[in-house]
Coordinates of C-alpha atoms and ligand atoms in Angstrom, one line a residue:
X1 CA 100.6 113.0 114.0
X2 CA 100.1 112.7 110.5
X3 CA 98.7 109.3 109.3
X4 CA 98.0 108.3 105.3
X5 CA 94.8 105.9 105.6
X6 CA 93.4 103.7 102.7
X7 CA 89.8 102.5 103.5
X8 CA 88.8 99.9 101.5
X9 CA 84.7 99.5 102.1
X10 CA 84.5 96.4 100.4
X11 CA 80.9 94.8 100.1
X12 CA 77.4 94.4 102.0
X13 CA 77.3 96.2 105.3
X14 CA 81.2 96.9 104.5
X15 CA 80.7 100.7 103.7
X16 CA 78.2 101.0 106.3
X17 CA 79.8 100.2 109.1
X18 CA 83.3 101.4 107.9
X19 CA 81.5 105.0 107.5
X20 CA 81.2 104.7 111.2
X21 CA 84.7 103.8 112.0
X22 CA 85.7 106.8 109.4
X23 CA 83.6 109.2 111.5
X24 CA 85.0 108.5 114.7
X25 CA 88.7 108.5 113.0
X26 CA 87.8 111.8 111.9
X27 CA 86.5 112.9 115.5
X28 CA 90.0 111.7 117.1
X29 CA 92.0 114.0 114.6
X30 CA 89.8 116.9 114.9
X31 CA 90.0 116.5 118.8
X32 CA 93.7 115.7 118.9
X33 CA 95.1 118.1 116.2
X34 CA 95.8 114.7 113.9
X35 CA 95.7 114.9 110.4
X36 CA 94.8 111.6 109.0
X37 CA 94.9 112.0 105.2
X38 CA 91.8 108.9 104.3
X39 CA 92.0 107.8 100.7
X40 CA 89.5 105.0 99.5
X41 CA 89.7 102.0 97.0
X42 CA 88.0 99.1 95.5
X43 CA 88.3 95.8 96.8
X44 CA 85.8 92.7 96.9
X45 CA 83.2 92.7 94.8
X46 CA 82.7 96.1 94.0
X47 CA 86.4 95.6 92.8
X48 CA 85.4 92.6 90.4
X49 CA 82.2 95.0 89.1
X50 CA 84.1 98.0 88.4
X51 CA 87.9 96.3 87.3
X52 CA 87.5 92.8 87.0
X53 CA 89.7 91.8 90.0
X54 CA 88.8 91.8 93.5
X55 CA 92.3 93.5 94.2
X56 CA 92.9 96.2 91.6
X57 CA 96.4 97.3 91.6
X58 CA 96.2 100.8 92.3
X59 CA 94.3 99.3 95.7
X60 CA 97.2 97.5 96.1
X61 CA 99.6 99.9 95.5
X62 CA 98.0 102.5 97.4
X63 CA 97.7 100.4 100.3
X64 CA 101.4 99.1 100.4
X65 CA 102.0 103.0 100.4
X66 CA 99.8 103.6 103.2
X67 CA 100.8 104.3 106.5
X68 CA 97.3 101.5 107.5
X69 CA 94.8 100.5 105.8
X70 CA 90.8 100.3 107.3
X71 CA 88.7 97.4 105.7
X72 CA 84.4 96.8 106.0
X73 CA 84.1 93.2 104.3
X74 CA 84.1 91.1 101.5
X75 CA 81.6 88.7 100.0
X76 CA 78.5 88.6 98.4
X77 CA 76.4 85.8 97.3
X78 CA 76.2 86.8 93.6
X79 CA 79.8 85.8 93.8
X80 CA 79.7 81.9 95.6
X81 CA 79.9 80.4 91.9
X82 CA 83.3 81.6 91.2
X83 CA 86.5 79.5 91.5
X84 CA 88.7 80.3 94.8
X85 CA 91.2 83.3 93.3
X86 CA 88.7 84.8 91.6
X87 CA 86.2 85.9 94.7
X88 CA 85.9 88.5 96.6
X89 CA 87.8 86.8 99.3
X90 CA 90.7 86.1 97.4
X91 CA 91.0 90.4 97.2
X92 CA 91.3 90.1 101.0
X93 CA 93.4 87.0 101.1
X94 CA 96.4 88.5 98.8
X95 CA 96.0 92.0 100.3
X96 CA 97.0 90.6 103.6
X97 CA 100.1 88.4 102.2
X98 CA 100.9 91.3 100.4
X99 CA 100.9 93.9 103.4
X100 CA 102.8 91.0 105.4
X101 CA 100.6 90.6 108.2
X102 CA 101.1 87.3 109.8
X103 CA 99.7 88.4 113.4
X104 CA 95.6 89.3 113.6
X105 CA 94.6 90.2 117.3
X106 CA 90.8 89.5 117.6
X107 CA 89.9 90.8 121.3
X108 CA 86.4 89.1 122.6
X109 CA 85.5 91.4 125.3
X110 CA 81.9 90.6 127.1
X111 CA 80.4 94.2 128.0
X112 CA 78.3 94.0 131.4
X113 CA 75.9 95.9 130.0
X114 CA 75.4 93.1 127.0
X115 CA 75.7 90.3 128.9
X116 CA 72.1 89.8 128.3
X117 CA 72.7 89.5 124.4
X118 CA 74.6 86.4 124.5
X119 CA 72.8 83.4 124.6
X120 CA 75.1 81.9 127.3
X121 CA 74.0 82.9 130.9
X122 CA 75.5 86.2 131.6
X123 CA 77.5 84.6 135.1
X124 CA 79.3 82.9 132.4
X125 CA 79.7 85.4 129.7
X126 CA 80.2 88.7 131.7
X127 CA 83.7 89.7 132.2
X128 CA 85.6 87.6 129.6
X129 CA 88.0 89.1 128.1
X130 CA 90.1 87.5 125.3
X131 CA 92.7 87.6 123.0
X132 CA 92.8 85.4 120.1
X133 CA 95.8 85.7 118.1
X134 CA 95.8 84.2 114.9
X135 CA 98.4 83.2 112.7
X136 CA 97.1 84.3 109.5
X137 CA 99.5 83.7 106.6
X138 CA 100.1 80.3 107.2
X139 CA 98.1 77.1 107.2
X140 CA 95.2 75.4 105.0
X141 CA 94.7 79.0 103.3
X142 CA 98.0 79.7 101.3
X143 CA 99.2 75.9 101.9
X144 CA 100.9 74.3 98.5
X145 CA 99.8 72.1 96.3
X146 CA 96.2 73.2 96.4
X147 CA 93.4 72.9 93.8
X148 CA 91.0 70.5 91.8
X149 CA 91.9 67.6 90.0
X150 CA 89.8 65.7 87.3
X151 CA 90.9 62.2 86.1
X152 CA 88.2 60.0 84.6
X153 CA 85.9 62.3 84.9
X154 CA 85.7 62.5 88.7
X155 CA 87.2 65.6 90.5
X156 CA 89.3 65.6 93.7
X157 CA 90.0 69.1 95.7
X158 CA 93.3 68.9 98.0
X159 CA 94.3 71.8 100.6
X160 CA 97.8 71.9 102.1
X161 CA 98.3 72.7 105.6
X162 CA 101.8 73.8 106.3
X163 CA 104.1 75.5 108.6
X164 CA 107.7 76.2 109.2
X165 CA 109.2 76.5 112.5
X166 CA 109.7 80.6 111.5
X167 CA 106.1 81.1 110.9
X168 CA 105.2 79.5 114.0
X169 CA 107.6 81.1 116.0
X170 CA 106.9 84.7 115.3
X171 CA 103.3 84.4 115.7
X172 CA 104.0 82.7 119.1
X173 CA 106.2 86.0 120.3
X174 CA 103.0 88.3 119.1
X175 CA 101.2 86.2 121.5
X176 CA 103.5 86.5 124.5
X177 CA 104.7 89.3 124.3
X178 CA 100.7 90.1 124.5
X179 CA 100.1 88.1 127.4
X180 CA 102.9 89.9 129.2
X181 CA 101.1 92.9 129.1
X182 CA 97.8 91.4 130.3
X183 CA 96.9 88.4 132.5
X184 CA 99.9 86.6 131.5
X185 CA 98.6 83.3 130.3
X186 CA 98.8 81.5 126.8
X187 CA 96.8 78.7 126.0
X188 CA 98.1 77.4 122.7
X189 CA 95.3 75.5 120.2
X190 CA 96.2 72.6 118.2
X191 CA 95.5 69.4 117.1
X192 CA 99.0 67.5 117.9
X193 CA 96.9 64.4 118.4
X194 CA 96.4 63.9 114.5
X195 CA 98.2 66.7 112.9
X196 CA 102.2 66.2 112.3
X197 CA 102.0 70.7 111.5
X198 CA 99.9 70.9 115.2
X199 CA 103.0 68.5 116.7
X200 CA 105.4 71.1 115.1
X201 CA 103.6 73.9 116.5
X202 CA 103.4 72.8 120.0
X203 CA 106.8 72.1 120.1
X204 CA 108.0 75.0 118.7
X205 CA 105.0 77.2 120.8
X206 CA 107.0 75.3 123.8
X207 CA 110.6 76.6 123.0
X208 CA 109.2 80.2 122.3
X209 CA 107.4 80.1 126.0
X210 CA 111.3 79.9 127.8
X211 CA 111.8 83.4 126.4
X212 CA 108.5 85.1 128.3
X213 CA 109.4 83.5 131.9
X214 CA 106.7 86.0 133.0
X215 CA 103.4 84.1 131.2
X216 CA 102.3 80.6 131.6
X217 CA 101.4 78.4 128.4
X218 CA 99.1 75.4 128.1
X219 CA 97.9 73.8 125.3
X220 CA 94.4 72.6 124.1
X221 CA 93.3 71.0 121.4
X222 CA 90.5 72.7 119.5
X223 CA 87.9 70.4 119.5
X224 CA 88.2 70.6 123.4
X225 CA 88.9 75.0 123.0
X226 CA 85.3 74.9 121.5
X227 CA 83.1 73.5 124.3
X228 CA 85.8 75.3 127.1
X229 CA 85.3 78.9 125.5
X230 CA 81.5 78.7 125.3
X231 CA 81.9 76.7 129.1
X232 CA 84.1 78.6 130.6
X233 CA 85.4 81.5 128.7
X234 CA 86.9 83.4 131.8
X235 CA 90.0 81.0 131.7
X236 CA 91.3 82.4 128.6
X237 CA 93.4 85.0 128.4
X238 CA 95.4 84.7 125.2
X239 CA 94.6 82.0 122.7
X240 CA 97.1 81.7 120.2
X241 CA 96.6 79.3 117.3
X242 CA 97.2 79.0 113.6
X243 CA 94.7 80.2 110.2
X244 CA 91.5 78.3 110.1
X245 CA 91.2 77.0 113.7
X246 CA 91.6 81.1 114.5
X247 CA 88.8 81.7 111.9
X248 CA 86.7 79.2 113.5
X249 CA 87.4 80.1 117.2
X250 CA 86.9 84.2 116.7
X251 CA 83.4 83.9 115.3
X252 CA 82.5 81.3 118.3
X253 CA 84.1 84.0 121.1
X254 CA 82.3 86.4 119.7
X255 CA 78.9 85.1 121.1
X256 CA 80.4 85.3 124.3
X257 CA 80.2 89.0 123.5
X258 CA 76.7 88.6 122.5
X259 CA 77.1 89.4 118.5
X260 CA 79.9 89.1 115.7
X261 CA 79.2 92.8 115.0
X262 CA 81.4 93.3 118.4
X263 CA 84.5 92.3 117.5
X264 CA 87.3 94.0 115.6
X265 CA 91.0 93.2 114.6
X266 CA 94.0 94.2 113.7
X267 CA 96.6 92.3 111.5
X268 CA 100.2 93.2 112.4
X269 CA 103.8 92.1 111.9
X270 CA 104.1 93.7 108.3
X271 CA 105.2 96.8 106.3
X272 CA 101.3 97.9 107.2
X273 CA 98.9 96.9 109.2
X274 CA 95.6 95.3 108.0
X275 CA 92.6 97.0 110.2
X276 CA 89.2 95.3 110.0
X277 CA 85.9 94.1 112.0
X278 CA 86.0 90.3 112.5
X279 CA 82.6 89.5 110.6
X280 CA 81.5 89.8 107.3
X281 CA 79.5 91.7 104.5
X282 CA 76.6 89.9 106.5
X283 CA 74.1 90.2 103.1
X284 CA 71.3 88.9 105.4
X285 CA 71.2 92.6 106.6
X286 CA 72.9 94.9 104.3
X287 CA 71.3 98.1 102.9
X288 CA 69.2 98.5 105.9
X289 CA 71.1 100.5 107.9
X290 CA 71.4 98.4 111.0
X291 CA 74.4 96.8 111.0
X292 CA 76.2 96.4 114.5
X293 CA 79.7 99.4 113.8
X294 CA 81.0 98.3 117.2
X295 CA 83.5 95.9 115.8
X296 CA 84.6 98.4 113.1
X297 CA 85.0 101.2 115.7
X298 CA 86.8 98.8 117.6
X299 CA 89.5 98.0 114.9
X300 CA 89.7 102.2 114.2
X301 CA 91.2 102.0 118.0
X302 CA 93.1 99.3 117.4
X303 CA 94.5 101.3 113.9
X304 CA 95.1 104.2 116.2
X305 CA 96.8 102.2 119.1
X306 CA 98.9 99.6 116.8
X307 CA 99.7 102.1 113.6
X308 CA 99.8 105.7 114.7
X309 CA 101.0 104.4 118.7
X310 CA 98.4 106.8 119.5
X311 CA 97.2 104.9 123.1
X312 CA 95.6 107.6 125.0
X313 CA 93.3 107.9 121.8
X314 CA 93.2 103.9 121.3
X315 CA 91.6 104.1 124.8
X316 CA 89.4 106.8 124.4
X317 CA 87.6 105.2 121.2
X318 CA 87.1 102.2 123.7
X319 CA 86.0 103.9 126.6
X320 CA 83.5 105.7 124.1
X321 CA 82.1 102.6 122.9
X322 CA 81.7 101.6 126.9
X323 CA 79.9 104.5 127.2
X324 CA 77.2 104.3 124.3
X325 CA 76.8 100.8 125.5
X326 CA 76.5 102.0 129.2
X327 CA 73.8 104.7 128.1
X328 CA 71.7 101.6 126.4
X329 CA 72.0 102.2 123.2
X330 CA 71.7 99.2 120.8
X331 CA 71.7 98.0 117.5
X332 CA 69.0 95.1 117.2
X333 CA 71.4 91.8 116.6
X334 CA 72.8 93.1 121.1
X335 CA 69.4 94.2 122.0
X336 CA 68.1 90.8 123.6
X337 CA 66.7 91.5 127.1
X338 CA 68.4 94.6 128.1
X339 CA 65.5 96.6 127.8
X340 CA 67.9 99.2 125.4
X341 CA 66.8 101.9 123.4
X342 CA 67.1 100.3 119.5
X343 CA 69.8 102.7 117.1
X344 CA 70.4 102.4 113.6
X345 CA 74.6 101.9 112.4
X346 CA 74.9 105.7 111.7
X347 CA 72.9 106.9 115.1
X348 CA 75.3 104.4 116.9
X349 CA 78.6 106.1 114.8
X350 CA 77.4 109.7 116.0
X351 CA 77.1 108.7 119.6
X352 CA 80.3 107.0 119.8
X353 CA 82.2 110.1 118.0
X354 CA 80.2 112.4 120.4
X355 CA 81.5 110.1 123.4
X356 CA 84.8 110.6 121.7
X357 CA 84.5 114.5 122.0
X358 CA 83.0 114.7 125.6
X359 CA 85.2 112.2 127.2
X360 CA 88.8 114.0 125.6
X361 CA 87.6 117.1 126.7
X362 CA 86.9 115.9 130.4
X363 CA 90.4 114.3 130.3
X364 CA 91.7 117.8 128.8
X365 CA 89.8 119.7 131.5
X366 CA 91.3 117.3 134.4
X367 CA 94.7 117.7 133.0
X368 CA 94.7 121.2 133.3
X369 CA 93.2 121.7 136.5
Ligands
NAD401 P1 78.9 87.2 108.2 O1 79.9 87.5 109.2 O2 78.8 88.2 107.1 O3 77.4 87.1 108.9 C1 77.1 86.0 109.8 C2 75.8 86.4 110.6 O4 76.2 87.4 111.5 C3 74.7 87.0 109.7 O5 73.5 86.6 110.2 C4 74.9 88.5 109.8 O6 73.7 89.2 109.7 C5 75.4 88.6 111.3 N1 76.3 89.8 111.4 C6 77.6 89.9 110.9 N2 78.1 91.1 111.1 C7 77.1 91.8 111.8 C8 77.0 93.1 112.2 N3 78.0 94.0 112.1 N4 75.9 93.5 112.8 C9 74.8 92.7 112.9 N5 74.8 91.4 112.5 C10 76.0 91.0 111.9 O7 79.2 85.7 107.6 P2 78.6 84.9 106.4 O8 77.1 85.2 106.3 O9 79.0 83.5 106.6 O10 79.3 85.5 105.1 C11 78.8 86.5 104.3 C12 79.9 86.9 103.3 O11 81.0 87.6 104.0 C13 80.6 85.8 102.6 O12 80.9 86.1 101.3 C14 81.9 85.6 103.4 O13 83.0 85.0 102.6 C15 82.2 87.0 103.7 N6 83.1 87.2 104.9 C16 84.0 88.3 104.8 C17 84.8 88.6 105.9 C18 85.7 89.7 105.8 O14 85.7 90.5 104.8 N7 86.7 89.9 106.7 C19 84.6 87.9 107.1 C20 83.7 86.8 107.1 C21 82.9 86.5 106.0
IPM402 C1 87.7 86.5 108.4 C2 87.1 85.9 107.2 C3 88.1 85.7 106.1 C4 89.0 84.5 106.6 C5 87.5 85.3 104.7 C6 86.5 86.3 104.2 C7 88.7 85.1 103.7 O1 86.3 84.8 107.5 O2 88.5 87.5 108.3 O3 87.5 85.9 109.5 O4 88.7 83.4 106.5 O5 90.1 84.9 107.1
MN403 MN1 86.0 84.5 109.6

């Protein structure tokens, strides 16, 4: 399989951790005769430093030329002063309405192993495994009108949150079509108590259930999604719900993992997909090498299983990333309790692409036996 990559590092602990997910990338072609061709561009900050945008249009053009495109983070603080389109975040923000990619899968998946890391008691944490699937072209973020008014010297900021019954509706087959392949269940997050765009989407979330007979939907609103996912996050299996609630929910699931650094994503439903951990350039930490590359490895499986279809090697990244855990290695932001032994981001990268060796050639060796 030949794949054409773009990696965009981005910011903060966005190379470092994307280094990672490029390593074990690398270890899947070299072990499965792949030849991933990996370009890199600007984006973010580094973008604004070097070109004055945070998405340059070569990155652009490269990446709508791409077969996928990998992505660390965006953001850093040097940046907070500037107006909306001009941040780092905007570079992210156009690149995925650009690539198309209204779906983003974020699986929260509690490790045994880490249980101990989350701060909820590991009886209610261990085992959860869910699928938050966002809508992310839609909502408060690309909403119209939008911006700052000033009359008489006082400002007013308006956001628009909008969304057609199209936009709902092919998010809402992402989501089933996922649930048919797991636990079969959809719980669908709105707020159709106050919202006339929530009423719209759980209507139209309604019709779109009749065509997946096979998976159950109920609806919550999110205020009531928070305290049931941190109370009892075993009775999710899919949540599917639209931009900012999504945004919200996925950094809250991933303490049920026990750290943001656990979760990737993939953004699908476009020309390309959109490949990236769920947290960002975390500046608290960056440049010290210890960065949790869990979630970034994670979304190179995720690149491999949604835009090469290669499954057997989707799996094999994830069963890799079971097994480094398993062993007890841990960066320090999982290392609560566990009694692990404490690894820097690149140490982590190595043992995971080592896994990644060892564990195809045991599958290798079985197969030919
Ligand atoms: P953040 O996700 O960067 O960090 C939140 C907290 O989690 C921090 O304490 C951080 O140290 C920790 N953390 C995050 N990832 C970690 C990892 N891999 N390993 C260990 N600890 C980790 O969120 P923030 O601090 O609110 O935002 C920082 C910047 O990142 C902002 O500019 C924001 O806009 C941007 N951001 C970018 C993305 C993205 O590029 N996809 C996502 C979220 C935030
Ligand atoms: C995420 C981030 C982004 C978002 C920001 C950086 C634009 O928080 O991917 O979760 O809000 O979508
Ligand atoms: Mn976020």
């Amino acid at each position: 399989m030949d794949l054409k990559l773009i990696v965009l590092e981005g910011d903060g602990i966005g190379p470092e951790v994307t280094r990672e997910a490029v390593r074990v990338l690398r270890t899947v072609a070299n072990v499965y005769g792949h030849r991933f061709d990996i370009t890199e561009h600007l984006i973010g900050g580094a973008a604004i430093k070097q070109c004055d945008s945070p998405l340059p249009t070569n990155t652009l053009d490269a990446c709508l030329a791409a077969d996928a495109v990998f992505l660390g983070a965006v953001g850093a603080p040097e940046f907070d002063g500037l107006p909306a389109h001009k941040r780092p975040e905007a570079g992210l923000l156009l690149l995925r309405q650009a690539l198309g990619d209204y779906a983003n899968l974020r699986p929260a998946i509690s490790y045994d192993v880490i249980s101990a890391a989350s701060p909820l008691r590991p009886e209610i944490a261990a085992g959860a495994d869910i699928l938050i699937v966002r809508e992310l072209l839609g909502g408060l973020y690309f909403g119209e009108p939008r911006g700052v008014v000033t009359d008489n010297g006082q400002a007013t900021a308006s956001n628009t949150m909008r969304y057609s019954v199209a936009e709902i509706e092919r998010v809402a087959r992402v989501a089933f079509a996922a649930a048919a392949r797991r636990r079969k269940k959809v719980t669908s997050v709105d707020k159709a108590n106050v919202l006339e765009t929530s009423q719209l989407w759980r209507q139209t979330v309604t019709r779109v259930a009749k065509e997946f007979p096979e998976v159950t939907l109920d609806h919550l609103y999110v205020d009531a999604c928070a305290m049931h996912l941190i109370t009892t996050p075993k009775r999710f299996d899919v949540i599917l719900t639209e931009n900012l609630f999504g945004d919200i929910l996925s950094d809250e699931a991933a303490v049920i993992t026990g750290s943001l650094g656990m979760l990737g994503s993939a953004s699908i439903g476009g020309n390309v997909g959109l490949f990236e951990p769920v947290h960002g350039s975390a500046p608290d930490i960056a440049g010290k090498g210890i960065a949790n590359p869990f979630g970034a490895i994670a979304s190179a499986a995720l690149l491999l299983r949604y835009a090469g279809g290669l499954e057997q090697e989707a799996e094999v990244v994830e069963e890799a990333i079971r097994s480094v855990l398993k062993a007890g290695f841990r960066t320090p932001d999982i290392n609560y309790g566990a009694g692990g032994s404490l690894a820097g981001t690149s140490e982590i990268g190595k043992l995971v692409a080592d896994a990644v060796t060892e564990i195809a050639d045991r599958r290798h060796a079985y197969h030919a036996v």
